Coordinates of C-alpha atoms and ligand atoms in Angstrom, one line a residue:
X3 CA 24.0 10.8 -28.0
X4 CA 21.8 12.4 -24.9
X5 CA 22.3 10.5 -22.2
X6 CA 19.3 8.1 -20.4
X7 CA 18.4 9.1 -17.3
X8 CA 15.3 7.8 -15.2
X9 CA 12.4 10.5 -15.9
X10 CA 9.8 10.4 -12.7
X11 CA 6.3 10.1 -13.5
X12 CA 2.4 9.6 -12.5
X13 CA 0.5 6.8 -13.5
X14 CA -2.7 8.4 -14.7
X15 CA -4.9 5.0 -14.1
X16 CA -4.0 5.0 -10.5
X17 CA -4.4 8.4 -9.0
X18 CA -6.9 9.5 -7.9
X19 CA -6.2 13.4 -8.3
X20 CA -6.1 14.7 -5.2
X21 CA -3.2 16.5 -5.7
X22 CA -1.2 15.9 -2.2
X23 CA 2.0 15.5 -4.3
X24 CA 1.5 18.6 -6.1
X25 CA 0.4 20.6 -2.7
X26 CA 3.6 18.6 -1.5
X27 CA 6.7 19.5 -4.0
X28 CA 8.8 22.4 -2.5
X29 CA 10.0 23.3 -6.4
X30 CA 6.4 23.2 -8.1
X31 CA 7.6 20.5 -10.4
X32 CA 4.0 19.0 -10.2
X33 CA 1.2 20.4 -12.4
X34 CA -2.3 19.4 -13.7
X35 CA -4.6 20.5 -16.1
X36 CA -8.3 19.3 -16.5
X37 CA -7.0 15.8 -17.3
X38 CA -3.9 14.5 -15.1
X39 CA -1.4 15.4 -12.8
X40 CA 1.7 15.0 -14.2
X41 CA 5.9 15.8 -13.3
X42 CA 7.7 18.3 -15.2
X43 CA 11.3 16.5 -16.1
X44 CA 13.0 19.8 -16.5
X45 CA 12.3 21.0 -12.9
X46 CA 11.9 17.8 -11.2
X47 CA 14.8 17.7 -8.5
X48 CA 14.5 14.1 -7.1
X49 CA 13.9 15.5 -3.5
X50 CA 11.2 12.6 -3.3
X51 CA 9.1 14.9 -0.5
X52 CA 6.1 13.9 -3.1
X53 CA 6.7 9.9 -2.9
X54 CA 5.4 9.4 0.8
X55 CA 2.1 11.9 1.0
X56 CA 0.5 9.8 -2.4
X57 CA -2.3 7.7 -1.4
X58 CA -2.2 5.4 -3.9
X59 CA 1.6 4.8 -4.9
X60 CA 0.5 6.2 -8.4
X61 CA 3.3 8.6 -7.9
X62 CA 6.1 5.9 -7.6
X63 CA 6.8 5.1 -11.4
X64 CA 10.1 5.7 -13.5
X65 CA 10.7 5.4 -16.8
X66 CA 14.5 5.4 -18.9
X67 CA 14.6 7.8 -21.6
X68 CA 16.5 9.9 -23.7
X69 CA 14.1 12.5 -24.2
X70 CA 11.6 13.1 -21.6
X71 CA 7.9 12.9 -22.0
X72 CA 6.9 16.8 -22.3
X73 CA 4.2 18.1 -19.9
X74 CA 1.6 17.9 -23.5
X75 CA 2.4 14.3 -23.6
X76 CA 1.5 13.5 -20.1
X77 CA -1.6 15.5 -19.9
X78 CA -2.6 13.8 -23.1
X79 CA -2.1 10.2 -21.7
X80 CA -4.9 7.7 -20.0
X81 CA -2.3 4.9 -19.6
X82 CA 1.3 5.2 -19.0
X83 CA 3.6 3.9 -21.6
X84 CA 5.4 0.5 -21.6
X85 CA 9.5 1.1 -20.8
X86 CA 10.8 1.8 -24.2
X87 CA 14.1 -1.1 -25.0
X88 CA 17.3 0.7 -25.1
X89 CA 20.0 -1.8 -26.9
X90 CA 22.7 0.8 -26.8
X91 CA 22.0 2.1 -23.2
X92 CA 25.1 1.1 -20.8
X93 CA 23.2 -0.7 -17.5
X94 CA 24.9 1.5 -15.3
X95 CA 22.5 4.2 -17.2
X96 CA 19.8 2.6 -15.8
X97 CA 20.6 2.9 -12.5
X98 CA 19.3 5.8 -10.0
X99 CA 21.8 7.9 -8.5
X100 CA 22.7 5.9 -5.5
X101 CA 21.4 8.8 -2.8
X102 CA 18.6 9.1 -5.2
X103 CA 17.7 5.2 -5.0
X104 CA 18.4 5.7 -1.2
X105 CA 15.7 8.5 -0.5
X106 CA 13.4 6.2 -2.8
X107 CA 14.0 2.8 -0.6
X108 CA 13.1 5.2 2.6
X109 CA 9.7 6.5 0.7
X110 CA 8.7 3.3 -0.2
X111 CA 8.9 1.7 3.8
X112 CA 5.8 1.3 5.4
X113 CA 2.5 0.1 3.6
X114 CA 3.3 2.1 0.5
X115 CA 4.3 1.3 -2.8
X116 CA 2.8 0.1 -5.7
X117 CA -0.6 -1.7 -5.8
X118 CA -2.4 -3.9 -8.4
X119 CA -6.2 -4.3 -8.3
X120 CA -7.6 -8.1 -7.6
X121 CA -7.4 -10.1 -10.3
X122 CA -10.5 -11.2 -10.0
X123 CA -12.3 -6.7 -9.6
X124 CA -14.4 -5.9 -12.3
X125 CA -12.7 -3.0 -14.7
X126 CA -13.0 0.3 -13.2
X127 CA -14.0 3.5 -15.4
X128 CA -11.9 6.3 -14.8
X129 CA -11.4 10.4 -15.3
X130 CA -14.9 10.4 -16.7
X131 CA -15.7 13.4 -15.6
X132 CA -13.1 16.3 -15.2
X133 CA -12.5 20.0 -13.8
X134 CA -13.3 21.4 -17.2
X135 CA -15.9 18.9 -17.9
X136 CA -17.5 18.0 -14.3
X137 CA -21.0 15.8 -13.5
X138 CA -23.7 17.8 -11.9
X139 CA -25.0 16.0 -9.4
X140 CA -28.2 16.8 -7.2
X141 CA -28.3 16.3 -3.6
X142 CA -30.7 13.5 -2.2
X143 CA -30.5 13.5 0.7
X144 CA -28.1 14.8 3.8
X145 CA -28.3 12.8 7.4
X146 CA -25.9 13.2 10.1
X147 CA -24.3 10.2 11.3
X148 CA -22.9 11.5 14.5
X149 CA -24.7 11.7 17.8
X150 CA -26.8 15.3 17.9
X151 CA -24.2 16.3 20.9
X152 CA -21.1 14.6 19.7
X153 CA -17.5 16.9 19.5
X154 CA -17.7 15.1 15.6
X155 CA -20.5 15.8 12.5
X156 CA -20.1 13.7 10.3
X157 CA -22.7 13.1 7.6
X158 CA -23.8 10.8 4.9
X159 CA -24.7 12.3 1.8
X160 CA -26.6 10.6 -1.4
X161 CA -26.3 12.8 -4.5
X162 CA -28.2 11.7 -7.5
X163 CA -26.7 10.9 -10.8
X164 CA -29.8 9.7 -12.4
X165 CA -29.9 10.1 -16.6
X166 CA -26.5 11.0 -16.2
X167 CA -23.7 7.8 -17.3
X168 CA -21.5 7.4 -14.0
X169 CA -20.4 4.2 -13.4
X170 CA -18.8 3.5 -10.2
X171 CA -17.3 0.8 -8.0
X172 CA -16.8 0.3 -4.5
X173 CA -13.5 1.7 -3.4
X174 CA -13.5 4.0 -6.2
X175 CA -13.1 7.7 -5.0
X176 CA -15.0 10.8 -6.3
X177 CA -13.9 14.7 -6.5
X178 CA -16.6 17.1 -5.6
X179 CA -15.9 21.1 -6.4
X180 CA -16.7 23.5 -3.6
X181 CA -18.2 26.6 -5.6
X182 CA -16.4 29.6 -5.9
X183 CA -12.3 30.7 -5.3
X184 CA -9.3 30.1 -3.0
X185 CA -7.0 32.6 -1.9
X186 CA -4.9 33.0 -4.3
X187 CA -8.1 33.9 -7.0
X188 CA -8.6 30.5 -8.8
X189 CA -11.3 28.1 -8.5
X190 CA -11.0 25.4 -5.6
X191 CA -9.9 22.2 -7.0
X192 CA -11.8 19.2 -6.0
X193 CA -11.9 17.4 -2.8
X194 CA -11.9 13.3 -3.3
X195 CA -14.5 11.4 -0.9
X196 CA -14.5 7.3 -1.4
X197 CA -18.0 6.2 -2.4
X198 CA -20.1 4.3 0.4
X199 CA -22.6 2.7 -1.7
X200 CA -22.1 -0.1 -3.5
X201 CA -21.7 -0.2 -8.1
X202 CA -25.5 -0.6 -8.1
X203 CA -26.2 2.9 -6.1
X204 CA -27.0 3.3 -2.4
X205 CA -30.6 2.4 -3.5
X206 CA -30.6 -0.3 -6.4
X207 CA -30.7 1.1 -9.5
X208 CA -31.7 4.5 -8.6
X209 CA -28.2 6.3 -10.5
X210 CA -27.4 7.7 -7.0
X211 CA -24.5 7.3 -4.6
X212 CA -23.5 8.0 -1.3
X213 CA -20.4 9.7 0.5
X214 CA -19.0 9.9 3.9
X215 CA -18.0 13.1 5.0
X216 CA -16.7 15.0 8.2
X217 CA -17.3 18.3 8.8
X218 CA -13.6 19.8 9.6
X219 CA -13.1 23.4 11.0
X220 CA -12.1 26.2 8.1
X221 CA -12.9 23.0 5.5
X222 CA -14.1 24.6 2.7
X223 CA -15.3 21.6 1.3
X224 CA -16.4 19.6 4.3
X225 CA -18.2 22.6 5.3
X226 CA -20.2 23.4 1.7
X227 CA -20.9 19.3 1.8
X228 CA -22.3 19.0 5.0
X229 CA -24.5 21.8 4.6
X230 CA -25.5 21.1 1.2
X231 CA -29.8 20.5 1.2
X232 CA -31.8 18.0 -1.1
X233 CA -32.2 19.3 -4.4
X234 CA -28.7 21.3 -4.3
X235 CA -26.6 21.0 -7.1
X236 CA -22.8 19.7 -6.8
X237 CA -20.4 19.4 -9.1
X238 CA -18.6 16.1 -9.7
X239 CA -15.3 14.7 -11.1
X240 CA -14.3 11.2 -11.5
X241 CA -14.9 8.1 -10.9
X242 CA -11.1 8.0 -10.0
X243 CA -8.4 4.8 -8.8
X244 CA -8.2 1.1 -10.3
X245 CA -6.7 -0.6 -7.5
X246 CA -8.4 -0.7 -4.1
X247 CA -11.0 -2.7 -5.5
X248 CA -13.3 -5.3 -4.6
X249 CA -12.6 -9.0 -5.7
X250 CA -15.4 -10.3 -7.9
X251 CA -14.4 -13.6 -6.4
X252 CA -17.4 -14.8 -3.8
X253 CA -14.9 -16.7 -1.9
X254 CA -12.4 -13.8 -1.4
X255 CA -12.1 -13.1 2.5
X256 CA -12.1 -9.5 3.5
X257 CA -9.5 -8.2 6.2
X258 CA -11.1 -4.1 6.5
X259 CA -8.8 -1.8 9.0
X260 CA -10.3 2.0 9.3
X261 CA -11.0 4.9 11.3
X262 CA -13.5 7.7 11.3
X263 CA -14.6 8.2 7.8
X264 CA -11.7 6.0 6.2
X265 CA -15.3 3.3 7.4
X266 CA -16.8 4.6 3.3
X267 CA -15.5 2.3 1.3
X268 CA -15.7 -0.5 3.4
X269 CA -19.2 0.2 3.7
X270 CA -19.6 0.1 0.3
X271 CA -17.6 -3.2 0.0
X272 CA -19.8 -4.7 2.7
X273 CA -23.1 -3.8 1.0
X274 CA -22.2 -5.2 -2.3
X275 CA -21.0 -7.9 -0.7
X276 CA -24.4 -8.2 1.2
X277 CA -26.1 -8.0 -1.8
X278 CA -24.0 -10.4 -4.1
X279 CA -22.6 -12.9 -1.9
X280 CA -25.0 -12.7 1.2
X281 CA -23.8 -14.3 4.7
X282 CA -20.5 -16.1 4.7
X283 CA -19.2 -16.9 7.8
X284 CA -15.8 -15.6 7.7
X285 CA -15.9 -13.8 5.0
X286 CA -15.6 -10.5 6.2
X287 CA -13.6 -9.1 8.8
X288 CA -13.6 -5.6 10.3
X289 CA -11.6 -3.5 12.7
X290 CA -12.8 0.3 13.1
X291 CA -11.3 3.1 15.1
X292 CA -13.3 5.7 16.3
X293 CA -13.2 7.8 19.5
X294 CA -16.4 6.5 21.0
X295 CA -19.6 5.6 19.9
X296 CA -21.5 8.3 19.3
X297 CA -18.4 9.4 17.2
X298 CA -18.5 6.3 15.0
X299 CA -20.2 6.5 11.5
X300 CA -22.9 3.9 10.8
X301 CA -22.4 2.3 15.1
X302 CA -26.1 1.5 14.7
X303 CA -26.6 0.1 11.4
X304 CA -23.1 -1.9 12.1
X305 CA -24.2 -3.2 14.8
X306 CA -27.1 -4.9 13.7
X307 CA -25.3 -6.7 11.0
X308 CA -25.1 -10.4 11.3
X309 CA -21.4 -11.4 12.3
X310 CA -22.0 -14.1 9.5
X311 CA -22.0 -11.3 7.7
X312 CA -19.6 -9.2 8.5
X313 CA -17.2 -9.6 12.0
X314 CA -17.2 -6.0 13.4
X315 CA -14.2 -5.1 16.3
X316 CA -15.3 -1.8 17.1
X317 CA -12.5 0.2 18.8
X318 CA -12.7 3.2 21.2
X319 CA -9.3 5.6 22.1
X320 CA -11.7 7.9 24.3
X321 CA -14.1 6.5 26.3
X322 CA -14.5 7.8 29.8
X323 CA -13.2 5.2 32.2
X324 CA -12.0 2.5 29.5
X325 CA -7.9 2.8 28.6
X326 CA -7.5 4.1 25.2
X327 CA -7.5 1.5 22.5
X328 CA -6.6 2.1 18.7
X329 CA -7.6 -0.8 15.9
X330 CA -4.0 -2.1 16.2
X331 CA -4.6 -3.0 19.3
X332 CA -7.7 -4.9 19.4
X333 CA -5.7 -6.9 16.3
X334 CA -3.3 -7.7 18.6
X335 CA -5.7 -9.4 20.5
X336 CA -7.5 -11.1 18.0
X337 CA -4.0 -12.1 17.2
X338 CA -5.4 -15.6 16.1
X339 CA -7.8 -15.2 14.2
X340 CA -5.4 -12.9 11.8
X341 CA -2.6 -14.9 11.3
X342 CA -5.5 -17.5 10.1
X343 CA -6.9 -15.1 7.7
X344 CA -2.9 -14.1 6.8
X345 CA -2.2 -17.9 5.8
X346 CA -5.3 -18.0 3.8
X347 CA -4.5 -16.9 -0.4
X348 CA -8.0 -16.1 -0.1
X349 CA -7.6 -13.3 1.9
X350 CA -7.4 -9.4 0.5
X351 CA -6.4 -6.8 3.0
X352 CA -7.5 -3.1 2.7
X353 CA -6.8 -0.3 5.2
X354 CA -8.4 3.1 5.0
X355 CA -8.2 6.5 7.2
X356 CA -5.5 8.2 9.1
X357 CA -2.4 8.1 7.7
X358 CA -0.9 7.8 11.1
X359 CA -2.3 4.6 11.5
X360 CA 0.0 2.8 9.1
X361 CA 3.0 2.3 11.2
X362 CA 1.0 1.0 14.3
X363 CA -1.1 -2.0 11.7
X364 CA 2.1 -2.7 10.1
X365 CA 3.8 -2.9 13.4
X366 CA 0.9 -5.7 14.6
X367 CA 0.8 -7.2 11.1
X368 CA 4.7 -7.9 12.1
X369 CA 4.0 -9.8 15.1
X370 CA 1.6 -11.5 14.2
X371 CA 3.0 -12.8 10.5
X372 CA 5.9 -13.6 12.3
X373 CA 4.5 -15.5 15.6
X374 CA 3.5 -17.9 13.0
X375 CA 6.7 -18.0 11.7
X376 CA 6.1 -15.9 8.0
X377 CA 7.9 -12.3 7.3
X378 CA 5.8 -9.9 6.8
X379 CA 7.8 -7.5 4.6
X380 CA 7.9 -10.5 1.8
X381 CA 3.8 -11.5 2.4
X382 CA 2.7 -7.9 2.0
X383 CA 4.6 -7.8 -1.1
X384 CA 3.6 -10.9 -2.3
X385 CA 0.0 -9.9 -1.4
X386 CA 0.4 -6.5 -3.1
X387 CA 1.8 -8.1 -6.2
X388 CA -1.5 -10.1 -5.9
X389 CA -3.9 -7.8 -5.5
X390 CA -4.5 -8.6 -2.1
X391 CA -3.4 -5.6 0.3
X392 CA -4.5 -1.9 -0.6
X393 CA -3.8 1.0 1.7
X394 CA -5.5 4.2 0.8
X395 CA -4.1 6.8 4.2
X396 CA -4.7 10.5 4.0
Ligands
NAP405 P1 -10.6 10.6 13.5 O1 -12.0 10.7 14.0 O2 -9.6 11.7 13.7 O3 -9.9 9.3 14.1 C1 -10.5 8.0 14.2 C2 -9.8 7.2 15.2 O4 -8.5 6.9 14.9 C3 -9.8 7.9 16.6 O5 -10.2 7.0 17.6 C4 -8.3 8.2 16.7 O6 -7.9 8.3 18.1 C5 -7.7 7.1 16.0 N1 -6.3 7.3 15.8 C6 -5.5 8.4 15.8 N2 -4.2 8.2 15.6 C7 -4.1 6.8 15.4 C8 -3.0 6.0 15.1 N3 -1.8 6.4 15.0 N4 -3.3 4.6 15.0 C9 -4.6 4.2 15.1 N5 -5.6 4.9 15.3 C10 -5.4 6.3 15.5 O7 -10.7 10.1 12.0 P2 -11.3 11.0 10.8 O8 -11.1 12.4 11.1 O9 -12.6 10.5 10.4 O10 -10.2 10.7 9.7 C11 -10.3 9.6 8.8 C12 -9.2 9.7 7.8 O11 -9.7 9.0 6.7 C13 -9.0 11.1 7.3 O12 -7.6 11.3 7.2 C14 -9.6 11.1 5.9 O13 -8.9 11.9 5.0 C15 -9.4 9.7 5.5 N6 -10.3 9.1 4.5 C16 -11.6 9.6 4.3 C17 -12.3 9.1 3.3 C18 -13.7 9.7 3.0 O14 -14.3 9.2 2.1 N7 -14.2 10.6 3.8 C19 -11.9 8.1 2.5 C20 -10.6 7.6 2.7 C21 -9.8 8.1 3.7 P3 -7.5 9.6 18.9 O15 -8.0 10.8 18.1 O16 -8.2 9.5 20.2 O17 -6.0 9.6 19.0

């Protein structure tokens, strides 16, 4: 009889394809092909370097067998399958390897781990679109968000879609292909950029959407996107990720923690909610990291949002003469009015951007769960379980 063992695996509903975990894994156990990303068993050494860098958690998922699922299989699948029963399978087979298991507990600490859309989130269309079978989208228009002078450019793109069957929702990422080849002779792979506009297209019903991008120095794609003109064509992949969705529920209360351009989907989850819901005092709550104004994406428009609307903390690290200060921070201070929004089942809590910001809004999430006298560690999990916290960190 072959013995079980636990065979690692990706769940193709989740990720979003950006293919950190297979830039990530020092053995090149982690392949795609136009479809999904997937782990080959024979090669996979367990060294869990891929675990952490996923954005989504859609890495973290184990399955006992006797025979592993062959690389065809997982390329083939849109769902993962359900653990097969094993009546003659010792429990002990079960079981990881203990340093295994160990090396897993450490990659799941911190706001990892695996997430579940709302309940409540409308049913997200995924992989629609692939490398070998991309959208061509056409650019409509290309604005910079940043200040003329400021060290950032950051720019809000609307590509059009129109007579073409896309369907999106806020949250959802999308891949876009820079043209031509990388270094090593084969064409680039996409680049995933959350949508900003809400399901309905940054203009209703006019099949386009937007995206939030930053220009980044030597960024292929960053740099082919910002200089893209109306009327270009781009090629799309997607819509990707079923989890860090929007609730459908109009009396779901928003917690939204970003910085820079993690600010897209929360955009889009504002507008939609703008649009859907209208004004709701306390229903939405945002804290956004930037390093000063004229660096922030959308400070204008944001600004002239009611706060019935949406409750904007707008935090600066490098303003002249003001002491740096990072979103975690200005939660701190606003200590309060969290810990009401944590002891509220209503509330859903989504943070978006650097990846370094985790441990610092995890930190403050701490404190302030337990100043009023609830663990953290078992209400994130209980909000995960529900739907209710989503981290998406590059
Ligand atoms: P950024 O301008 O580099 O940083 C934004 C702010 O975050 C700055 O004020 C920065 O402060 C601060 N910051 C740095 N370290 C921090 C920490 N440990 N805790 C809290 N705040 C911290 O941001 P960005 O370049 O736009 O990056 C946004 C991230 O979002 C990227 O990693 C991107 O991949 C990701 N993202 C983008 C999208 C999209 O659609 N474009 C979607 C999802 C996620 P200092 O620099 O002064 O230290």
């Amino acid at each position: 009889m072959t013995q079980p063992f636990k065979q690692h695996l990706i769940d193709p509903e989740i990720c979003i394809r950006c293919y950190t975990c297979e830039m990530t894994c020092p053995i090149g156990a982690i392949q795609h092909d136009d479809n999904n990303v997937v782990v080959d068993a024979e090669s996979c050494n367990f060294c869990m370097d891929c675990i952490p860098v996923c954005p989504t958690g859609s890495i973290d998922e184990w399955r006992v067998v006797k025979t592993p699922y062959s690389l065809e299989e997982q390329f083939e699948w849109e769902e993962l399958p359900e653990q097969q029963e094993m009546t003659d399978t010792a429990p002990e087979a079960e079981a990881l390897d203990p340093a295994i298991a160990a090396l897993l507990e450490e990659a799941h600490k911190g706001a990892g781990g695996k997430a579940r859309a709302p309940e409540s989130a409308a049913k997200p269309t995924i992989n629609m679109y692939t490398i070998g079978k991309p959208a061509t989208a056409t650019v409509q228009g290309n604005y910079r968000l940043t200040d003329a002078g400021a060290e950032t450019d950051t720019r809000h793109i609307i590509l059009s879609l129109e007579g073409q069957t896309f369907p999106v929702l806020e949250g959802q990422t999308i891949g876009v292909i820079p043209p031509g080849v990388g270094a090593d002779g084969n064409p680039h792979l996409p680049r995933l950029y959350s949508v900003s506009s809400p399901r309905d297209g940054e203009r209703p019903n006019f099949g386009n959407v937007s995206l939030t991008v930053k220009r980044e120095e030597h960024g292929v794609a960053s740099n082919f996107i910002c200089d893209l003109n109306p009327g270009d064509g781009v090629q799309v992949t997607g819509p990707f990720g079923a989890t860090f969705l929007l609730p459908e529920d109009p009396d779901a209360r928003l917690l939204m923690i970003c910085t820079g351009t993690g600010s897209a989907p929360m955009r889009a989850f504002t507008m939609r909610r703008e649009r859907t819901v209208g004004q709701k005092s306390g229903g939405m709550t945002m804290f956004f990291g930037a390093r000063s104004p004229d660096t922030l994406p959308y400070f204008g428009p944001l600004k002239k949002l009611p706060e019935s609307l949406l409750k904007t903390h707008m935090v600066f690290s490098r303003v002249e003469g003001q002491p740096r200060e990072y979103v975690q921070d200005r939660m701190m201070a606003e200590e309060d009015a969290i810990a009401e929004l944590l002891g509220d089942v209503k509330t859903y809590i989504y943070i978006c951007g650097l990846r370094g910001m985790e441990e610092g809004v995890e930190k403050t999430l701490t404190n302030i769960a337990e100043s009023i006298g609830t663990p953290w560690a078992a209400l994130r999990d209980t909000m995960r379980e529900e739907g209710r916290y989503h981290v998406e960190t590059y």
